[in-house]
Amino acid sequence: MANSTGKTQPDQRRKGLAFLDELRQFHHSRGSPFKKIPVVGGKELDLHALYTRVTTLGGFGKVSEKNQWGEIVEEFNFPRSCSNAAFALKQYYLRYLEKYEKVHHFGEDDDEVQPGNPKPQLPIGAIPSSYNYQQ
C-alpha cells in the first residue's frame, strides 16, 4: 500500500518506522495498543508525517483552534473523492497522537495508568454520581 505523503526516501522511511515503534510502545504502556495503521483514501496514513506537521503548526490545540486540518490534508495528496479527509485526520490524530504529543512534545505529565493504581474512569455515556450545580 502506498504511503499517503508519497515520500519513499530510505531515511524518511527509517524515521517513520522508528516513530511507529515508539508510538506503539507508548500506547502499549498505556493499555491502548493498536495493530493496524489507519487508512485514509485507500492509503496508509503516515502517522509520523502527520505528527511532524501538526507539531510544527503548534500542536493539536492550535491546529484545531485555527481550523487548519484542511491545509494539512492538501499535503497528503488524498484523492478528491475522499471528502471527509480533514475530519478523518483530526480523529486519527486524537486517537493515535494527541496523548503522545502532550507527553513527548509539550512535556506534560503522562496521566498513564500505573500498575496497581488504576485511573478511575466512567464508561462512555455514563452519568456521574454527582452534579456541579454551580455551572
Short mmCIF file of C-alpha atoms in Angstrom, two decimals:
data_model
loop_
_atom_site.label_atom_id
_atom_site.label_comp_id
_atom_site.label_asym_id
_atom_site.label_seq_id
_atom_site.Cartn_x
_atom_site.Cartn_y
_atom_site.Cartn_z
CA MET A 1 0.00 0.00 0.00
CA ALA A 2 1.33 3.46 -0.89
CA ASN A 3 2.28 5.94 1.76
CA SER A 4 -0.07 8.92 2.00
CA THR A 5 2.69 11.53 1.67
CA GLY A 6 4.16 9.94 -1.43
CA LYS A 7 7.65 10.02 0.17
CA THR A 8 9.76 6.90 -0.25
CA GLN A 9 13.23 8.09 0.76
CA PRO A 10 15.03 5.43 2.83
CA ASP A 11 15.96 7.88 5.61
CA GLN A 12 12.39 9.18 5.87
CA ARG A 13 11.11 5.60 5.94
CA ARG A 14 13.54 4.65 8.73
CA LYS A 15 12.47 7.64 10.81
CA GLY A 16 8.84 6.78 10.23
CA LEU A 17 9.32 3.15 11.29
CA ALA A 18 11.27 4.19 14.40
CA PHE A 19 8.50 6.66 15.24
CA LEU A 20 5.85 3.95 14.79
CA ASP A 21 7.75 1.59 17.09
CA GLU A 22 7.98 4.28 19.77
CA LEU A 23 4.30 5.20 19.32
CA ARG A 24 3.25 1.55 19.62
CA GLN A 25 5.30 1.16 22.81
CA PHE A 26 3.73 4.34 24.19
CA HIS A 27 0.21 3.06 23.51
CA HIS A 28 1.02 -0.41 24.81
CA SER A 29 2.30 1.06 28.09
CA ARG A 30 -0.96 2.99 28.42
CA GLY A 31 -3.12 -0.05 27.80
CA SER A 32 -4.33 1.21 24.42
CA PRO A 33 -2.33 -0.83 21.90
CA PHE A 34 -3.04 -0.70 18.19
CA LYS A 35 -2.13 -3.15 15.48
CA LYS A 36 -3.22 -1.56 12.22
CA ILE A 37 -2.18 1.75 10.75
CA PRO A 38 -5.24 3.82 9.83
CA VAL A 39 -6.15 4.08 6.16
CA VAL A 40 -7.46 7.28 4.55
CA GLY A 41 -8.41 7.45 0.89
CA GLY A 42 -7.11 3.93 0.30
CA LYS A 43 -3.61 4.75 1.59
CA GLU A 44 -1.95 4.03 4.91
CA LEU A 45 -1.79 7.23 6.90
CA ASP A 46 1.78 8.34 7.58
CA LEU A 47 1.41 8.99 11.32
CA HIS A 48 4.96 10.32 11.57
CA ALA A 49 4.35 12.92 8.84
CA LEU A 50 1.02 13.88 10.43
CA TYR A 51 2.60 14.25 13.88
CA THR A 52 5.51 16.26 12.49
CA ARG A 53 3.26 18.62 10.54
CA VAL A 54 0.80 19.21 13.39
CA THR A 55 3.52 19.84 15.97
CA THR A 56 5.24 22.22 13.51
CA LEU A 57 1.98 24.21 13.41
CA GLY A 58 1.83 24.36 17.22
CA GLY A 59 0.13 21.11 18.15
CA PHE A 60 -3.37 19.70 18.10
CA GLY A 61 -4.93 22.56 20.06
CA LYS A 62 -3.61 25.30 17.78
CA VAL A 63 -4.39 23.40 14.57
CA SER A 64 -7.94 22.78 15.75
CA GLU A 65 -8.36 26.34 17.03
CA LYS A 66 -7.24 27.77 13.67
CA ASN A 67 -9.11 25.03 11.75
CA GLN A 68 -6.02 24.09 9.75
CA TRP A 69 -6.94 20.44 9.14
CA GLY A 70 -7.92 21.26 5.54
CA GLU A 71 -4.44 22.68 4.89
CA ILE A 72 -2.82 19.57 6.32
CA VAL A 73 -4.97 17.32 4.12
CA GLU A 74 -3.58 19.01 0.99
CA GLU A 75 -0.06 17.89 1.91
CA PHE A 76 -1.08 14.22 1.99
CA ASN A 77 -2.37 14.08 -1.60
CA PHE A 78 -5.54 12.14 -0.81
CA PRO A 79 -7.92 11.53 -3.72
CA ARG A 80 -10.51 14.27 -4.29
CA SER A 81 -13.20 11.65 -3.68
CA CYS A 82 -12.08 11.49 -0.02
CA SER A 83 -14.29 14.36 1.09
CA ASN A 84 -14.00 13.68 4.82
CA ALA A 85 -10.19 13.56 4.94
CA ALA A 86 -9.84 16.59 7.23
CA PHE A 87 -12.27 15.10 9.73
CA ALA A 88 -10.55 11.70 9.48
CA LEU A 89 -7.09 13.23 10.10
CA LYS A 90 -8.36 15.07 13.15
CA GLN A 91 -9.99 11.93 14.56
CA TYR A 92 -6.94 9.75 13.89
CA TYR A 93 -4.70 12.39 15.45
CA LEU A 94 -6.89 12.35 18.56
CA ARG A 95 -6.85 8.55 18.72
CA TYR A 96 -3.20 7.85 17.97
CA LEU A 97 -1.13 11.01 18.52
CA GLU A 98 -2.70 13.57 20.86
CA LYS A 99 -1.58 12.00 24.18
CA TYR A 100 1.82 11.22 22.67
CA GLU A 101 2.12 14.89 21.65
CA LYS A 102 1.28 16.08 25.17
CA VAL A 103 3.94 13.89 26.73
CA HIS A 104 6.72 13.98 24.12
CA HIS A 105 6.30 17.39 22.51
CA PHE A 106 4.94 19.57 25.29
CA GLY A 107 6.47 17.63 28.20
CA GLU A 108 3.23 17.42 30.14
CA ASP A 109 2.81 14.81 32.83
CA ASP A 110 1.69 11.48 31.50
CA ASP A 111 -1.54 10.53 33.21
CA GLU A 112 -0.75 6.94 32.33
CA VAL A 113 -2.30 4.26 34.46
CA GLN A 114 0.30 2.87 36.83
CA PRO A 115 0.21 -0.86 37.62
CA GLY A 116 -1.73 -1.44 40.84
CA ASN A 117 -3.10 2.11 40.76
CA PRO A 118 -5.80 2.18 38.08
CA LYS A 119 -7.19 5.50 36.97
CA PRO A 120 -10.90 5.72 37.70
CA GLN A 121 -12.89 6.16 34.51
CA LEU A 122 -16.56 6.34 33.74
CA PRO A 123 -17.73 4.32 30.78
CA ILE A 124 -18.60 6.40 27.73
CA GLY A 125 -22.10 7.76 28.14
CA ALA A 126 -22.16 7.16 31.90
CA ILE A 127 -23.77 9.68 34.17
CA PRO A 128 -21.59 10.99 37.01
CA SER A 129 -22.82 10.30 40.53
CA SER A 130 -22.60 13.98 41.48
CA TYR A 131 -23.59 17.16 39.70
CA ASN A 132 -21.95 20.58 39.75
CA TYR A 133 -24.87 22.94 40.33
CA GLN A 134 -22.61 26.00 40.08
CA GLN A 135 -22.00 25.51 36.35
#
